[in-house]
XYZ file of C-alpha atoms in Angstrom:
586
model
C 15.058 -49.822 67.772
C 17.295 -52.264 69.634
C 16.751 -55.912 69.113
C 18.361 -56.884 72.378
C 18.858 -54.851 75.484
C 22.274 -53.482 76.343
C 24.628 -56.116 77.597
C 24.048 -58.728 74.951
C 21.621 -61.356 73.850
C 19.447 -63.135 76.359
C 19.974 -66.872 76.692
C 16.368 -67.282 77.668
C 15.174 -66.779 74.119
C 17.483 -69.456 72.816
C 19.402 -67.017 70.593
C 22.719 -66.916 72.385
C 24.314 -69.631 70.314
C 24.833 -69.928 66.597
C 25.157 -73.403 65.222
C 28.665 -73.803 63.773
C 28.940 -74.751 60.120
C 31.729 -76.126 58.027
C 34.636 -73.746 58.097
C 34.978 -71.693 54.949
C 37.982 -72.487 52.781
C 40.547 -69.893 51.923
C 40.491 -69.978 48.190
C 38.321 -68.303 45.600
C 38.682 -64.709 44.582
C 36.024 -63.047 46.701
C 37.700 -59.768 47.461
C 36.022 -57.828 44.680
C 32.686 -58.944 46.082
C 32.936 -57.496 49.542
C 32.730 -53.772 48.830
C 32.011 -52.864 52.331
C 31.742 -49.315 52.945
C 30.070 -46.258 51.945
C 32.043 -45.996 48.743
C 29.269 -45.332 46.305
C 27.861 -43.727 49.281
C 45.012 -29.946 67.376
C 44.657 -28.022 69.350
C 42.477 -28.330 72.328
C 42.299 -31.809 73.653
C 42.864 -32.423 77.273
C 46.304 -31.139 78.038
C 47.161 -30.507 81.676
C 44.637 -28.233 83.329
C 47.171 -25.477 83.873
C 47.582 -24.932 80.138
C 45.303 -22.541 78.327
C 44.166 -22.985 74.749
C 46.059 -21.075 72.061
C 44.313 -18.150 70.440
C 45.821 -18.627 67.024
C 45.789 -21.350 64.456
C 48.901 -23.455 64.219
C 51.040 -22.605 61.177
C 52.420 -25.272 58.928
C 55.277 -27.184 60.526
C 58.556 -25.564 59.484
C 60.847 -28.021 61.248
C 61.215 -30.495 58.400
C 64.790 -31.276 57.499
C 66.102 -29.540 54.423
C 67.053 -31.638 51.425
C 64.642 -34.515 52.085
C 61.444 -35.449 50.309
C 58.817 -34.215 52.769
C 55.878 -32.895 50.749
C 53.439 -32.319 53.609
C 53.354 -30.099 56.656
C 51.132 -30.418 59.698
C 48.505 -27.702 59.912
C 45.445 -26.916 61.987
C 42.520 -24.530 62.016
C 40.510 -23.893 65.168
C 36.941 -22.859 65.773
C 34.348 -22.959 68.531
C 30.720 -23.942 68.782
C 28.050 -25.551 70.894
C 25.610 -28.418 70.555
C 22.538 -29.348 72.576
C 22.377 -33.026 73.550
C 19.738 -34.319 75.926
C 18.702 -30.773 76.767
C 22.253 -29.897 77.826
C 24.287 -27.284 75.942
C 27.840 -28.497 75.347
C 30.381 -25.845 74.363
C 33.269 -27.247 72.364
C 36.423 -26.327 70.539
C 37.044 -27.879 67.131
C 40.345 -28.509 65.385
C 40.533 -29.346 61.681
C 44.064 -30.414 60.963
C 46.587 -32.846 59.559
C 49.221 -35.121 61.044
C 52.047 -36.602 58.960
C 52.538 -40.370 59.153
C 55.068 -42.691 57.536
C 54.877 -46.367 56.604
C 56.353 -49.167 58.658
C 60.129 -49.064 58.724
C 60.447 -45.322 59.161
C 63.218 -44.192 61.507
C 62.281 -40.985 63.310
C 65.848 -40.189 64.441
C 66.961 -36.921 62.770
C 69.852 -37.324 60.348
C 72.418 -34.959 58.947
C 71.712 -34.655 55.200
C 75.457 -34.243 54.538
C 76.342 -37.544 56.225
C 73.558 -39.314 54.343
C 74.498 -37.885 50.984
C 76.759 -40.739 49.889
C 74.111 -43.325 50.793
C 71.397 -41.821 48.574
C 71.457 -43.160 45.009
C 70.907 -40.581 42.259
C 67.205 -39.836 41.738
C 66.151 -41.369 45.066
C 63.545 -39.421 47.026
C 64.263 -38.816 50.689
C 66.588 -40.650 53.045
C 67.928 -43.952 51.685
C 67.402 -45.486 55.129
C 63.696 -44.640 55.160
C 60.680 -45.256 52.933
C 60.064 -42.178 50.816
C 56.279 -42.294 50.994
C 54.331 -40.338 53.556
C 50.705 -39.467 54.252
C 49.049 -36.310 55.472
C 46.064 -37.561 57.471
C 43.225 -35.098 57.932
C 41.077 -35.074 61.052
C 38.443 -33.019 62.787
C 38.593 -33.222 66.571
C 35.907 -31.918 68.920
C 36.845 -31.237 72.530
C 34.307 -30.361 75.193
C 35.315 -27.167 76.966
C 36.798 -27.814 80.394
C 37.066 -31.494 79.559
C 40.385 -32.504 81.038
C 42.694 -35.479 80.307
C 40.491 -38.048 82.069
C 37.639 -37.489 79.613
C 37.182 -40.361 77.106
C 38.390 -39.850 73.537
C 36.956 -41.808 70.601
C 38.633 -42.227 67.205
C 36.091 -42.641 64.403
C 36.439 -43.652 60.745
C 34.429 -45.077 57.878
C 35.762 -47.712 55.549
C 35.571 -48.475 51.848
C 38.388 -49.137 51.536
C 38.578 -45.748 49.901
C 35.967 -43.840 51.898
C 36.411 -40.649 53.860
C 34.713 -40.274 57.245
C 32.160 -37.699 56.115
C 29.334 -40.185 56.781
C 29.935 -40.754 60.504
C 30.924 -37.112 60.915
C 27.903 -35.482 59.323
C 25.325 -38.242 59.741
C 25.947 -39.755 63.156
C 28.018 -38.091 65.857
C 29.391 -34.690 64.880
C 27.772 -31.571 66.408
C 26.106 -30.741 63.070
C 24.000 -33.247 61.143
C 22.807 -33.284 57.548
C 19.059 -33.774 57.125
C 18.192 -36.500 54.589
C 15.115 -38.471 53.603
C 14.433 -41.673 55.543
C 14.097 -44.166 52.675
C 13.804 -42.093 49.486
C 16.081 -39.886 47.371
C 16.951 -36.648 49.162
C 16.060 -33.655 46.943
C 18.901 -31.537 45.546
C 20.340 -28.467 47.304
C 19.814 -26.456 49.355
C 20.481 -28.941 52.150
C 19.939 -28.377 55.853
C 22.537 -28.707 58.604
C 20.991 -28.861 62.052
C 21.998 -29.254 65.676
C 22.778 -32.940 66.239
C 20.962 -33.908 69.410
C 22.605 -37.353 69.063
C 26.200 -36.116 69.000
C 28.506 -38.250 71.151
C 30.116 -35.163 72.650
C 28.085 -35.714 75.789
C 30.042 -38.914 76.453
C 33.424 -38.480 74.760
C 35.712 -36.158 72.869
C 35.618 -37.112 69.188
C 38.288 -37.455 66.488
C 37.020 -38.073 62.933
C 39.867 -39.350 60.729
C 40.068 -39.520 56.928
C 42.048 -42.537 55.705
C 45.164 -41.783 53.611
C 44.160 -40.445 50.197
C 40.519 -39.798 51.126
C 38.722 -36.629 52.166
C 41.383 -33.999 52.754
C 44.065 -36.642 53.435
C 46.816 -37.097 50.857
C 49.691 -39.480 50.077
C 52.929 -38.804 48.214
C 56.309 -40.333 47.482
C 57.730 -43.420 45.845
C 55.432 -46.495 46.010
C 52.884 -44.451 47.946
C 49.964 -46.758 47.089
C 51.911 -49.809 48.247
C 52.847 -47.963 51.425
C 49.259 -47.202 52.495
C 46.673 -49.108 50.439
C 46.297 -52.495 52.077
C 44.956 -54.130 55.226
C 48.196 -54.059 57.187
C 49.765 -50.767 56.019
C 46.424 -48.995 56.455
C 46.117 -50.163 60.053
C 49.733 -49.188 60.685
C 49.049 -45.656 59.411
C 46.084 -45.331 61.776
C 48.190 -46.644 64.670
C 50.808 -44.015 63.864
C 48.164 -41.315 63.704
C 46.629 -42.284 67.042
C 50.035 -42.446 68.751
C 50.901 -38.969 67.475
C 47.517 -37.588 68.458
C 47.784 -38.907 72.018
C 51.206 -37.307 72.343
C 50.253 -33.987 70.748
C 47.216 -33.503 72.940
C 48.316 -35.156 76.168
C 45.689 -37.930 76.009
C 47.749 -41.008 76.825
C 45.938 -41.400 80.147
C 42.425 -40.885 78.756
C 39.910 -43.730 78.349
C 40.237 -44.594 74.658
C 37.860 -46.082 72.057
C 37.868 -47.084 68.414
C 34.711 -46.678 66.341
C 34.786 -48.200 62.864
C 32.000 -48.572 60.327
C 31.927 -51.078 57.442
C 35.516 -51.673 56.257
C 36.338 -49.672 59.364
C 35.440 -52.823 61.340
C 38.219 -55.044 59.921
C 40.476 -51.998 60.216
C 39.536 -51.842 63.913
C 40.292 -55.537 64.442
C 43.776 -55.215 62.951
C 44.378 -51.799 64.491
C 43.437 -52.742 68.050
C 45.786 -55.717 67.867
C 48.606 -53.533 66.551
C 48.009 -50.957 69.273
C 47.899 -53.490 72.097
C 50.377 -56.127 70.921
C 52.965 -53.918 69.210
C 52.636 -50.627 71.094
C 51.531 -51.773 74.573
C 48.551 -49.438 74.332
C 45.357 -50.838 75.844
C 41.987 -49.404 74.843
C 38.807 -49.484 76.871
C 36.541 -50.471 74.015
C 36.052 -51.198 70.327
C 32.720 -50.174 68.794
C 31.819 -51.879 65.530
C 29.071 -50.710 63.167
C 28.013 -52.818 60.154
C 30.644 -55.472 60.654
C 32.485 -57.881 58.381
C 35.611 -59.534 59.729
C 35.663 -62.688 57.571
C 35.411 -61.887 53.877
C 34.415 -65.471 53.121
C 30.956 -64.518 54.416
C 30.262 -61.685 51.969
C 26.860 -62.123 50.263
C 27.870 -60.186 47.150
C 29.339 -62.960 44.978
C 29.571 -66.234 46.903
C 29.017 -67.992 43.562
C 32.729 -67.408 43.004
C 33.504 -69.780 45.871
C 31.388 -72.895 45.185
C 31.076 -75.310 48.077
C 31.065 -72.524 50.663
C 27.419 -71.988 51.593
C 27.672 -69.936 54.787
C 27.090 -66.600 53.012
C 23.678 -67.797 51.790
C 22.755 -68.867 55.300
C 23.892 -65.791 57.235
C 22.287 -63.366 54.746
C 18.864 -65.044 54.768
C 17.530 -63.078 57.791
C 18.328 -59.830 55.941
C 16.414 -61.071 52.897
C 13.455 -61.777 55.176
C 13.629 -58.345 56.829
C 13.776 -56.678 53.419
C 10.861 -58.669 51.969
C 8.887 -57.867 55.127
C 9.590 -54.143 54.753
C 8.459 -54.103 51.111
C 5.340 -56.194 51.860
C 6.466 -59.154 49.761
C 5.734 -61.851 52.344
C 2.542 -63.857 52.523
C 0.758 -63.885 55.856
C 0.879 -61.508 58.785
C 4.190 -60.845 60.583
C 3.570 -58.033 63.077
C 6.755 -58.723 65.079
C 9.910 -58.403 62.963
C 12.344 -59.680 65.629
C 10.167 -62.782 66.124
C 10.167 -63.401 62.371
C 13.943 -63.059 62.237
C 14.388 -65.513 65.108
C 12.408 -68.043 63.096
C 14.424 -67.370 59.932
C 17.760 -67.655 61.742
C 16.796 -71.063 63.098
C 15.776 -72.229 59.623
C 18.914 -70.764 58.018
C 21.320 -72.549 60.359
C 19.184 -75.701 60.569
C 17.162 -77.160 57.685
C 18.513 -74.761 55.077
C 22.145 -75.353 56.070
C 21.655 -79.131 55.983
C 20.017 -78.912 52.565
C 22.858 -76.878 51.102
C 25.438 -79.170 52.674
C 23.822 -82.150 50.923
C 24.610 -80.645 47.539
C 23.584 -82.906 44.661
C 22.517 -85.617 47.139
C 19.528 -83.532 48.264
C 16.372 -85.481 47.304
C 14.034 -83.697 44.899
C 11.155 -83.701 47.379
C 13.265 -82.030 50.076
C 14.581 -79.553 47.519
C 11.007 -78.496 46.766
C 10.199 -78.131 50.473
C 13.252 -75.913 51.024
C 12.377 -73.800 47.969
C 8.867 -73.254 49.327
C 10.269 -72.184 52.680
C 12.692 -69.791 50.986
C 9.776 -68.316 49.060
C 7.909 -67.820 52.355
C 10.862 -65.943 53.848
C 12.088 -63.974 50.813
C 9.062 -63.393 48.601
C 11.031 -64.605 45.568
C 9.277 -66.937 43.061
C 9.737 -70.645 43.725
C 10.752 -71.215 40.098
C 13.511 -68.623 40.441
C 14.746 -70.178 43.681
C 14.895 -73.642 42.118
C 16.693 -72.304 39.047
C 19.229 -70.655 41.367
C 19.870 -74.031 43.047
C 18.508 -72.628 46.346
C 21.387 -70.132 46.401
C 20.650 -66.440 45.755
C 23.389 -63.871 46.213
C 22.858 -60.283 47.301
C 22.870 -58.709 43.859
C 20.387 -61.256 42.512
C 18.038 -60.688 45.431
C 18.113 -56.915 44.992
C 17.407 -57.164 41.278
C 14.598 -59.728 41.635
C 12.625 -58.718 44.747
C 10.838 -55.760 43.113
C 11.359 -56.761 39.475
C 7.619 -56.614 38.810
C 7.724 -52.890 39.514
C 11.002 -52.391 37.593
C 12.615 -51.236 40.828
C 16.054 -52.060 42.225
C 16.367 -52.641 45.969
C 19.144 -50.909 47.904
C 22.295 -52.657 49.072
C 23.576 -50.458 51.888
C 19.990 -50.013 53.042
C 17.332 -52.265 51.534
C 14.546 -49.930 52.629
C 15.607 -47.732 49.689
C 14.528 -48.456 46.115
C 15.233 -46.878 42.735
C 14.342 -47.386 39.079
C 16.053 -50.326 37.358
C 18.944 -49.239 35.179
C 18.736 -52.518 33.272
C 15.605 -54.605 34.011
C 17.197 -57.600 32.256
C 20.298 -57.682 34.467
C 20.970 -60.753 36.576
C 22.166 -58.569 39.443
C 21.525 -55.023 40.565
C 24.055 -52.650 39.053
C 23.784 -49.613 41.328
C 22.793 -48.790 44.886
C 19.707 -46.561 45.291
C 20.623 -45.717 48.889
C 24.067 -44.417 47.966
C 22.590 -42.379 45.139
C 19.907 -41.029 47.480
C 22.253 -39.634 50.139
C 25.732 -38.967 48.728
C 25.132 -35.527 47.247
C 23.663 -34.216 50.482
C 26.618 -35.419 52.561
C 29.326 -34.238 50.179
C 27.761 -30.827 49.532
C 26.979 -30.125 53.169
C 30.428 -31.115 54.393
C 32.217 -29.008 51.790
C 30.182 -26.022 52.940
C 30.634 -26.792 56.634
C 34.382 -27.500 56.453
C 35.170 -24.310 54.572
C 32.810 -21.910 56.338
C 32.657 -23.184 59.924
C 35.874 -25.204 60.346
C 37.871 -22.696 58.216
C 39.749 -25.418 56.338
C 41.707 -24.506 53.179
C 39.081 -23.344 50.662
C 40.919 -24.352 47.470
C 41.680 -27.949 48.489
C 39.526 -30.667 46.913
C 37.532 -32.925 49.211
C 37.485 -36.573 48.059
C 34.496 -38.321 49.623
C 35.601 -41.617 48.072
C 38.508 -42.813 45.930
C 38.481 -45.839 43.653
C 41.046 -48.134 45.258
C 38.979 -51.198 46.179
C 40.068 -53.302 43.212
C 43.760 -52.590 43.812
C 43.631 -52.791 47.622
C 46.126 -55.263 49.060
C 44.010 -57.728 51.029
C 47.078 -59.734 51.995
C 47.211 -59.932 55.762
C 49.563 -61.295 58.410
C 47.421 -62.699 61.205
C 48.965 -62.597 64.691
C 52.009 -64.861 64.788
C 51.644 -65.805 61.122
C 54.597 -65.774 58.740
C 54.304 -65.291 55.806
C 51.035 -63.367 55.473
C 48.005 -64.745 53.655
C 48.344 -63.613 50.008
C 46.210 -60.783 48.666
C 44.228 -63.122 46.414
C 42.777 -64.986 49.368
C 39.697 -63.886 51.336
C 40.909 -61.964 54.366
C 39.881 -62.984 57.870
C 40.740 -60.707 60.794
C 38.854 -62.601 63.506
C 42.218 -63.792 64.923
C 43.362 -60.163 65.289
C 40.388 -59.106 67.397
C 40.617 -62.332 69.369
C 44.311 -61.778 70.060
C 43.659 -58.248 71.283
C 40.909 -59.497 73.622
C 43.209 -62.156 75.047
C 46.108 -59.730 75.508
C 43.748 -57.284 77.210
C 40.952 -59.332 78.815
C 39.272 -56.120 80.030
C 38.695 -54.931 76.439
C 34.985 -54.569 75.704
C 33.412 -54.835 72.250
C 30.060 -53.547 71.041
C 28.522 -54.755 67.763
C 25.896 -52.493 66.157
C 24.032 -53.624 63.052
C 20.984 -52.790 60.951
C 18.375 -55.334 59.897
C 18.249 -53.870 56.372
C 21.985 -53.906 55.627
C 22.726 -56.155 52.648
C 26.390 -55.119 52.368
C 27.323 -56.490 55.802
C 24.296 -58.492 57.026
C 23.564 -58.258 60.751
C 23.474 -62.004 61.336
C 26.842 -62.400 59.655
C 28.292 -60.229 62.430
C 26.634 -62.377 65.069
C 28.030 -65.529 63.490
C 31.524 -64.033 63.410
C 31.420 -63.003 67.056
C 30.266 -66.453 68.124
C 33.232 -67.911 66.270
C 35.963 -65.690 67.687
C 38.802 -67.937 68.881
C 38.642 -66.699 72.475
C 37.995 -68.372 75.839
C 34.276 -68.776 76.524
C 34.401 -66.377 79.465
C 35.504 -63.521 77.178
C 32.260 -63.781 75.201
C 30.682 -61.780 78.014
C 32.877 -58.841 76.920
C 30.805 -58.548 73.734
C 27.402 -56.885 73.501
C 24.985 -56.680 70.567
C 22.666 -53.890 69.441
C 20.337 -54.103 66.439
C 18.294 -51.462 64.606
C 15.497 -51.341 62.050
C 17.729 -49.418 59.664
C 20.472 -50.250 57.180
C 24.266 -50.058 56.814
C 24.211 -46.426 57.910
C 21.856 -47.080 60.806
C 21.932 -43.363 61.608
C 20.109 -42.581 58.340
C 16.884 -43.138 60.280
C 16.225 -40.635 63.086
C 14.891 -43.150 65.616
C 17.817 -45.508 64.976
C 20.288 -42.626 65.334
C 18.865 -41.809 68.758
C 19.084 -45.460 69.793
C 22.641 -45.721 68.426
C 23.689 -42.670 70.426
C 22.155 -44.027 73.619
C 23.748 -47.455 73.168
C 27.217 -46.145 72.322
C 27.184 -43.422 74.976
C 26.066 -45.985 77.546
C 28.846 -48.357 76.453
C 31.473 -45.627 76.834
C 30.197 -44.583 80.250
C 30.075 -48.176 81.523
C 33.549 -49.052 80.306
C 35.399 -45.874 81.261
C 37.529 -46.378 84.342
C 36.174 -43.150 85.775
C 32.586 -42.776 84.505
C 31.541 -39.148 84.417
C 35.100 -37.896 84.930
C 36.518 -35.015 82.992
C 34.773 -31.907 84.262
C 37.723 -29.663 84.967
C 40.750 -28.252 83.217
C 41.066 -26.311 79.993
C 42.324 -28.234 76.966
C 45.449 -27.146 75.153
C 48.034 -28.295 72.636
C-alpha cells in the first residue's frame, strides 16, 4: 500500500512541510544505537550488439604480477533462467562472480617487481607504494537476453554495516524469491523458492553486491579492516566496484541507478557523491529503502544524547502505527494514514514544544501530553510519566505487549515473539529477524550452489559482527578534517551535494509504517532538511507501505514496491523502454 501517489506528497493535505526543530548537536555516543540493517536479520551485460556471449565460465584471473601480495583472483560462473513478471516471460543470463578492489591510494600502473625490490621493507606485504589490503567483492548480475547497452542497470545492496545482500536478492527483486510468513516465525526447512513476479528485471538489469567481508566477499592484507570497514572506505570500495563493472561489461552509457536498503541508504548518499564529484559519473536515480542519513535521529538510544529530542518526535508515528496494528489503541481508527497525519502534527507541534520546555513544562501540561501519548501509543500513563515523556525504541518494544509477555519486533513491529527477559527495560532481541533469517540463509546457500554454480566449499556469511568497530568518521563534502568516529554521522550534505552537482538526479524514498529501526517519518524529516535549493525538492518522491524495514516481507507491499521502483526507473531513464536489441557479452 502506498501512502502517497507516485511523484511525492500532495500539498493539498497539508503534509508537504515538516516543521523544523532545533538542530541536533554533534556529541554523544549514539553510533552503537543505530544498528540499521538486516544484521540480526560477468559476463553478459550489455556489450556492443555485435559481440556474442561466451559459452564458458571465466577462469580465475592469471594476470596478477608475480611477487606481490594479491590473494584474490576474479572469477565468474554463468547460468541461464527465466522469470515471469506481469505475465511476460523474461529470459536472462546470470553471472555470479567477484571483482577485486583496492582501498584509496592504490596505483594501478603495473610495476616491475625487481625495480621495486629496494623500496619494500623486509616483511612488508605487496608494493611499498600501494596499500597491501584488497577486497574480493562478490556479486550476482542478471541480464535480460537481448538487452543491449541502453538498458538501465541497477546496483543493489543491503547495509548493516556488516550485512550481505541476500535480503534484497532473495526477498525483493531477484528472479527467485523465498516464501516466508507475513508476520510470524517461518517454519524450519524445507523452504520454498518460487518465481518472483515482482522481480525488477522487467525494468532494469540487476547487480546484487555483497559488501567487503560479507556473503561471499572477502578482505585480506595488512590493516584490511581499516581499509574497508568505515563510512568513507566502504563507499570508496563500492565506487571502485561500480567503475570496474561498467568497464568490464560496457555499461558506461547505460541509465544507472543505486538501490540501498537500511545502512545501504547512507552508503548511497556518500557513494553517489563520490561517483559524481570525484569520478564525473552521473546517475539517473538513487532509490532509498528504510532510510537513515542523520544518525542523531536514531530511536534506539536517544537517552545517550540528552537535550536532543527529535528522535522521540520522529519515531512517534511508528509507535502509533504499531499500537494500531496490535489493537492497543482506544477508539476506532479505520484509516491508518489519517491517524498518522494526526500523530505527525502532534509530534512536531504540541509534543515538540513540551519536550523543548524541559523542566519548565508545567505539571498540568505534562499530564495532558502524557494522556495524548497514551492515546497514540497504548502505553500506560504512569509509565510515560516515569519516562519523562521520552520512550526510546527498545523500551517501547518491551512495554507495548508486556501484559502478554511478548516482545515487539524492531525491523518489523508487526512481528512478535516471547520475552527473553520479561523484567528487561528494553527488548533484547528482534522477533522479525529471528522469524526470517534461517529461511533466507538456507535458501540462498542452496540456490547459489545449485543454480548459480558458485564454489560449493566456500562459506556464505549472511552477516558479520563489525558494527561496534565500524569507523563512523566521515568527511562531508569540502570538510577537512573529517568528523571523528565518535560523533554521530550525518550524510545529508553528501546527498545534497550530489543533487546540486547533478540537478537532474532523481531520488525515491521508500519506507514502511512498521519499521522501528529506521522510522518512516524520520526519512521524511531528513529529506525536508536536505541543504538544497527549494526547486530541487521536486526531484524527490515518497512511497510508503503498511510493512516494516523489509517492506517486501509482505506480498502486497512487495508488489507495490516493484511497481513504484519500476515506474521510477522508466520515468527517469533517458530512453524509456530502450534496450530491446543486441546480445550481451563480456
